[in-house]
Short mmCIF file of C-alpha atoms and ligand atoms in Angstrom, two decimals:
data_model
loop_
_atom_site.label_atom_id
_atom_site.label_comp_id
_atom_site.label_asym_id
_atom_site.label_seq_id
_atom_site.Cartn_x
_atom_site.Cartn_y
_atom_site.Cartn_z
CA UNK A 162 60.53 85.61 117.41
CA UNK A 163 64.24 84.77 116.37
CA UNK A 164 64.00 87.91 114.09
CA UNK A 165 62.93 89.99 117.30
CA UNK A 166 65.95 88.87 118.95
CA UNK A 167 68.75 89.50 115.93
CA UNK A 168 67.12 93.21 116.07
CA UNK A 169 67.28 92.99 119.91
CA UNK A 170 71.09 92.43 119.49
CA UNK A 171 72.32 94.11 117.00
CA UNK A 172 70.74 97.33 118.54
CA UNK A 173 73.61 96.78 121.46
CA UNK A 174 76.38 96.15 118.93
CA UNK A 175 78.32 99.11 118.55
CA UNK A 176 79.81 99.98 115.23
CA UNK A 177 81.94 97.22 113.40
CA UNK A 178 81.18 94.89 115.46
CA UNK A 179 79.50 91.56 113.90
CA UNK A 180 77.04 88.94 115.25
CA UNK A 181 77.88 85.27 113.92
CA UNK A 182 74.06 83.51 114.19
CA UNK A 183 75.24 80.09 115.73
CA UNK A 184 72.65 77.57 114.45
CA UNK A 185 74.13 73.98 115.00
CA UNK A 186 71.06 70.97 115.61
CA UNK A 187 68.97 74.28 114.50
CA UNK A 188 66.81 73.15 111.42
CA UNK A 189 67.34 75.16 108.11
CA UNK A 190 64.42 76.69 108.49
CA UNK A 191 65.63 78.48 111.82
CA UNK A 192 68.31 80.07 108.97
CA UNK A 193 66.61 80.83 106.72
CA UNK A 194 64.25 82.96 109.10
CA UNK A 195 67.26 84.43 110.45
CA UNK A 196 68.83 85.14 106.51
CA UNK A 197 65.01 87.42 105.90
CA UNK A 198 65.42 88.72 108.81
CA UNK A 199 68.75 90.11 107.65
CA UNK A 200 71.17 87.82 109.04
CA UNK A 201 73.85 86.69 107.17
CA UNK A 202 76.53 85.06 108.90
CA UNK A 203 76.18 81.88 110.82
CA UNK A 204 78.41 79.72 112.40
CA UNK A 205 78.47 75.79 112.98
CA UNK A 206 80.82 73.63 115.05
CA UNK A 207 80.33 70.20 113.28
CA UNK A 208 81.94 69.51 109.50
CA UNK A 209 79.19 67.58 108.48
CA UNK A 210 76.30 69.96 109.80
CA UNK A 211 78.40 72.61 108.38
CA UNK A 212 78.71 71.10 104.76
CA UNK A 213 75.17 70.22 104.57
CA UNK A 214 73.51 73.17 105.78
CA UNK A 215 76.52 75.23 103.37
CA UNK A 216 75.41 73.46 100.76
CA UNK A 217 71.77 73.43 101.05
CA UNK A 218 71.58 77.44 101.63
CA UNK A 219 73.64 78.16 98.71
CA UNK A 220 71.29 76.37 96.62
CA UNK A 221 68.51 78.31 98.87
CA UNK A 222 70.25 81.48 97.58
CA UNK A 223 70.54 80.42 94.02
CA UNK A 224 66.72 79.37 93.90
CA UNK A 225 66.03 82.74 95.30
CA UNK A 226 68.78 85.04 93.90
CA UNK A 227 69.43 86.80 96.82
CA UNK A 228 73.27 86.95 97.93
CA UNK A 229 75.13 84.29 99.43
CA UNK A 230 75.70 83.53 103.33
CA UNK A 231 78.95 83.61 105.54
CA UNK A 232 80.20 80.23 107.26
CA UNK A 233 81.73 80.14 109.94
CA UNK A 234 83.44 77.40 111.61
CA UNK A 235 83.72 77.40 115.46
CA UNK A 236 84.43 73.67 116.78
CA UNK A 237 87.08 71.70 116.74
CA UNK A 238 88.54 70.45 113.54
CA UNK A 239 90.07 67.21 112.51
CA UNK A 240 92.50 66.92 109.55
CA UNK A 241 90.90 64.55 107.82
CA UNK A 242 87.76 66.73 107.84
CA UNK A 243 88.98 69.82 105.95
CA UNK A 244 87.48 68.77 102.98
CA UNK A 245 84.13 69.45 104.31
CA UNK A 246 85.04 72.54 105.86
CA UNK A 247 87.39 74.54 104.34
CA UNK A 248 85.00 74.71 100.53
CA UNK A 249 82.16 76.64 102.32
CA UNK A 250 84.22 78.32 104.94
CA UNK A 251 84.28 82.53 104.80
CA UNK A 252 86.49 82.02 108.22
CA UNK A 253 87.81 79.19 110.10
CA UNK A 254 88.09 80.92 113.84
CA UNK A 255 88.57 77.82 115.80
CA UNK A 256 92.25 77.43 115.00
CA UNK A 257 93.75 75.02 118.11
CA UNK A 258 96.88 73.73 117.23
CA UNK A 259 99.61 74.00 114.75
CA UNK A 260 99.32 70.55 113.61
CA UNK A 261 95.63 71.90 111.96
CA UNK A 262 97.15 75.07 111.39
CA UNK A 263 99.68 73.24 109.11
CA UNK A 264 97.17 71.11 107.38
CA UNK A 265 95.22 74.08 106.43
CA UNK A 266 97.95 75.61 105.04
CA UNK A 267 98.87 72.86 102.44
CA UNK A 268 95.07 71.75 101.98
CA UNK A 269 94.99 75.78 100.94
CA UNK A 270 98.22 75.38 98.80
CA UNK A 271 97.33 72.51 96.86
CA UNK A 272 93.60 74.06 96.25
CA UNK A 273 95.54 77.72 95.40
CA UNK A 274 92.74 79.01 98.19
CA UNK A 275 93.27 81.77 101.29
CA UNK A 276 91.85 80.38 103.99
CA UNK A 277 91.31 83.36 106.38
CA UNK A 278 91.50 81.98 110.11
CA UNK A 279 91.32 83.18 113.68
CA UNK A 280 93.84 81.55 116.20
CA UNK A 281 91.25 79.87 119.34
CA UNK A 282 93.59 80.89 122.33
CA UNK A 283 92.63 78.07 125.12
CA UNK A 284 91.33 80.21 127.87
CA UNK A 285 88.76 78.79 130.41
CA UNK A 286 90.17 76.05 132.79
CA UNK A 287 87.55 72.91 132.85
CA UNK A 288 85.90 72.82 129.88
CA UNK A 289 87.85 72.41 127.20
CA UNK A 290 91.43 70.86 126.09
CA UNK A 291 91.19 72.68 122.66
CA UNK A 292 93.42 75.92 121.55
CA UNK A 293 96.78 77.81 121.34
CA UNK A 294 98.43 78.83 124.37
CA UNK A 295 99.76 82.53 124.25
CA UNK A 296 103.52 81.09 123.43
CA UNK A 297 102.10 79.06 120.58
CA UNK A 298 100.03 82.08 119.12
CA UNK A 299 102.96 84.85 119.30
CA UNK A 300 105.74 81.67 118.27
CA UNK A 301 103.07 81.32 114.96
CA UNK A 302 102.46 84.72 114.33
CA UNK A 303 106.24 85.52 114.08
CA UNK A 304 106.93 82.75 111.06
CA UNK A 305 103.58 83.96 109.48
CA UNK A 306 105.36 83.72 106.31
CA UNK A 307 105.76 80.00 106.19
CA UNK A 308 101.64 79.78 105.36
CA UNK A 309 101.55 82.07 102.70
CA UNK A 310 97.69 80.86 101.76
CA UNK A 311 96.63 81.37 105.89
CA UNK A 312 95.40 85.03 106.38
CA UNK A 313 95.28 85.57 110.14
CA UNK A 314 92.54 87.98 110.94
CA UNK A 315 92.81 87.86 115.11
CA UNK A 316 91.80 85.58 117.79
CA UNK A 317 88.65 83.59 118.55
CA UNK A 318 88.52 82.75 122.55
CA UNK A 319 85.68 80.95 124.52
CA UNK A 320 85.68 82.23 128.50
CA UNK A 321 85.48 79.60 131.32
CA UNK A 322 81.76 78.28 131.46
CA UNK A 323 80.56 79.78 134.59
CA UNK A 324 77.55 82.21 136.10
CA UNK A 325 80.88 84.05 138.18
CA UNK A 326 81.26 86.92 136.19
CA UNK A 327 85.13 88.23 138.01
CA UNK A 328 86.03 84.56 135.87
CA UNK A 329 84.70 85.21 132.81
CA UNK A 330 86.04 89.49 133.00
CA UNK A 331 89.85 87.88 133.78
CA UNK A 332 89.44 85.72 130.37
CA UNK A 333 87.78 88.06 128.38
CA UNK A 334 90.64 90.51 129.68
CA UNK A 335 93.20 88.05 129.41
CA UNK A 336 92.41 87.86 125.71
CA UNK A 337 91.84 91.12 125.02
CA UNK A 338 95.42 92.03 126.07
CA UNK A 339 96.90 89.41 124.10
CA UNK A 340 95.25 90.59 121.34
CA UNK A 341 96.94 94.28 122.26
CA UNK A 342 100.07 93.05 122.55
CA UNK A 343 100.38 90.73 119.26
CA UNK A 344 99.06 93.57 116.86
CA UNK A 345 101.93 95.72 118.21
CA UNK A 346 104.40 93.38 118.15
CA UNK A 347 103.31 92.50 114.49
CA UNK A 348 102.09 95.72 112.64
CA UNK A 349 102.83 94.02 109.59
CA UNK A 350 99.59 91.71 110.08
CA UNK A 351 97.53 94.20 109.12
CA UNK A 352 94.45 92.02 108.59
CA UNK A 353 95.00 90.58 112.12
CA UNK A 354 91.84 92.89 113.67
CA UNK A 355 89.18 90.29 114.74
CA UNK A 356 88.27 89.20 118.36
CA UNK A 357 86.10 86.89 118.67
CA UNK A 358 84.66 86.42 122.11
CA UNK A 359 81.32 86.37 123.87
CA UNK A 360 78.14 83.60 123.64
CA UNK A 361 74.20 84.00 124.44
CA UNK A 362 75.34 84.25 128.38
CA UNK A 363 78.18 86.88 128.30
CA UNK A 364 78.43 88.37 125.16
CA UNK A 365 77.58 92.05 127.08
CA UNK A 366 80.98 91.43 129.08
CA UNK A 367 82.80 90.51 125.55
CA UNK A 368 81.70 93.46 124.21
CA UNK A 369 83.00 95.78 127.07
CA UNK A 370 86.93 93.22 126.33
CA UNK A 371 87.07 94.47 122.45
CA UNK A 372 84.68 91.82 120.90
CA UNK A 373 84.90 93.01 116.98
CA UNK A 374 82.32 89.47 116.52
CA UNK A 375 79.96 87.59 118.91
CA UNK A 376 78.53 84.52 118.68
CA UNK A 377 75.18 83.58 119.57
CA UNK A 378 73.09 80.77 119.67
CA UNK A 379 70.74 80.22 122.20
CA UNK A 380 69.65 83.63 122.57
CA UNK A 381 68.38 83.82 119.10
CA UNK A 382 67.21 80.21 117.79
CA UNK A 383 66.70 79.14 121.95
CA UNK A 384 67.80 76.10 123.50
CA UNK A 385 69.54 73.33 121.31
CA UNK A 386 67.77 69.96 121.32
CA UNK A 387 70.83 67.43 121.60
C1 PLP B 529 77.63 76.88 120.44
C2 PLP B 529 78.65 77.73 120.67
C3 PLP B 529 78.28 79.43 120.69
C4 PLP B 529 77.01 79.75 121.04
O1 PLP B 529 77.03 79.62 122.36
P1 PLP B 529 75.10 79.86 122.94
O2 PLP B 529 75.43 79.93 124.13
O3 PLP B 529 73.99 78.81 122.15
O4 PLP B 529 75.46 81.24 122.79
C5 PLP B 529 79.36 80.07 120.72
N1 PLP B 529 80.85 79.63 120.12
C6 PLP B 529 81.13 78.30 120.00
C7 PLP B 529 82.70 78.19 119.60
C8 PLP B 529 79.79 77.50 120.35
O5 PLP B 529 80.45 76.04 120.24
#
């Protein structure tokens, strides 16, 4: 069932668009089932669950002599939880404040690592206070050399949670335009090319607005039991 859902969604993705399977609240067995169906990128939004699953899957991959999972962190990250997330993260998609960016930067410096991030644009009216404004994003990128251990890979956004497609369209139009603007403003940032938009209910709209990463949970794993 998970494997059928993965093939279904992958068949809809243009070349160069990646699927992140959002496994939050689902057991390791579901992740392993997806892995065996060829899925390699997984996303989690809570630091402790992220760390536990990353460690368990790394063990599992060692035992089975298979290639490791790419873990994407997609939730709000408090600076006192960095050490649970950064050692395992292939990409931190949800950098939603300058304070968090500074903390990631100094962690990366002392660990002598490079951390890849997406900047999260505050999109959507009601559901979240998290995210950067367009001006903050431009300002960060104008000073990207202040963060030598951070690799800026693109933007992430969550559309307004509504059944009104025109509202979702407007949100994705805005982030797509910002992506175009900042790419033109900062051509020296050659890694800045990912646009992570689209979830189970709106990924088809996201694909029409330049998504390069979609983040799908429910449509792969079924409803979450909170
Ligand atoms: C949970 C979550 C998703 C996946 O949502 P679904 O509607 O289950 O596909 C995607 N992105 C973020 C940031 C999430 O927290």
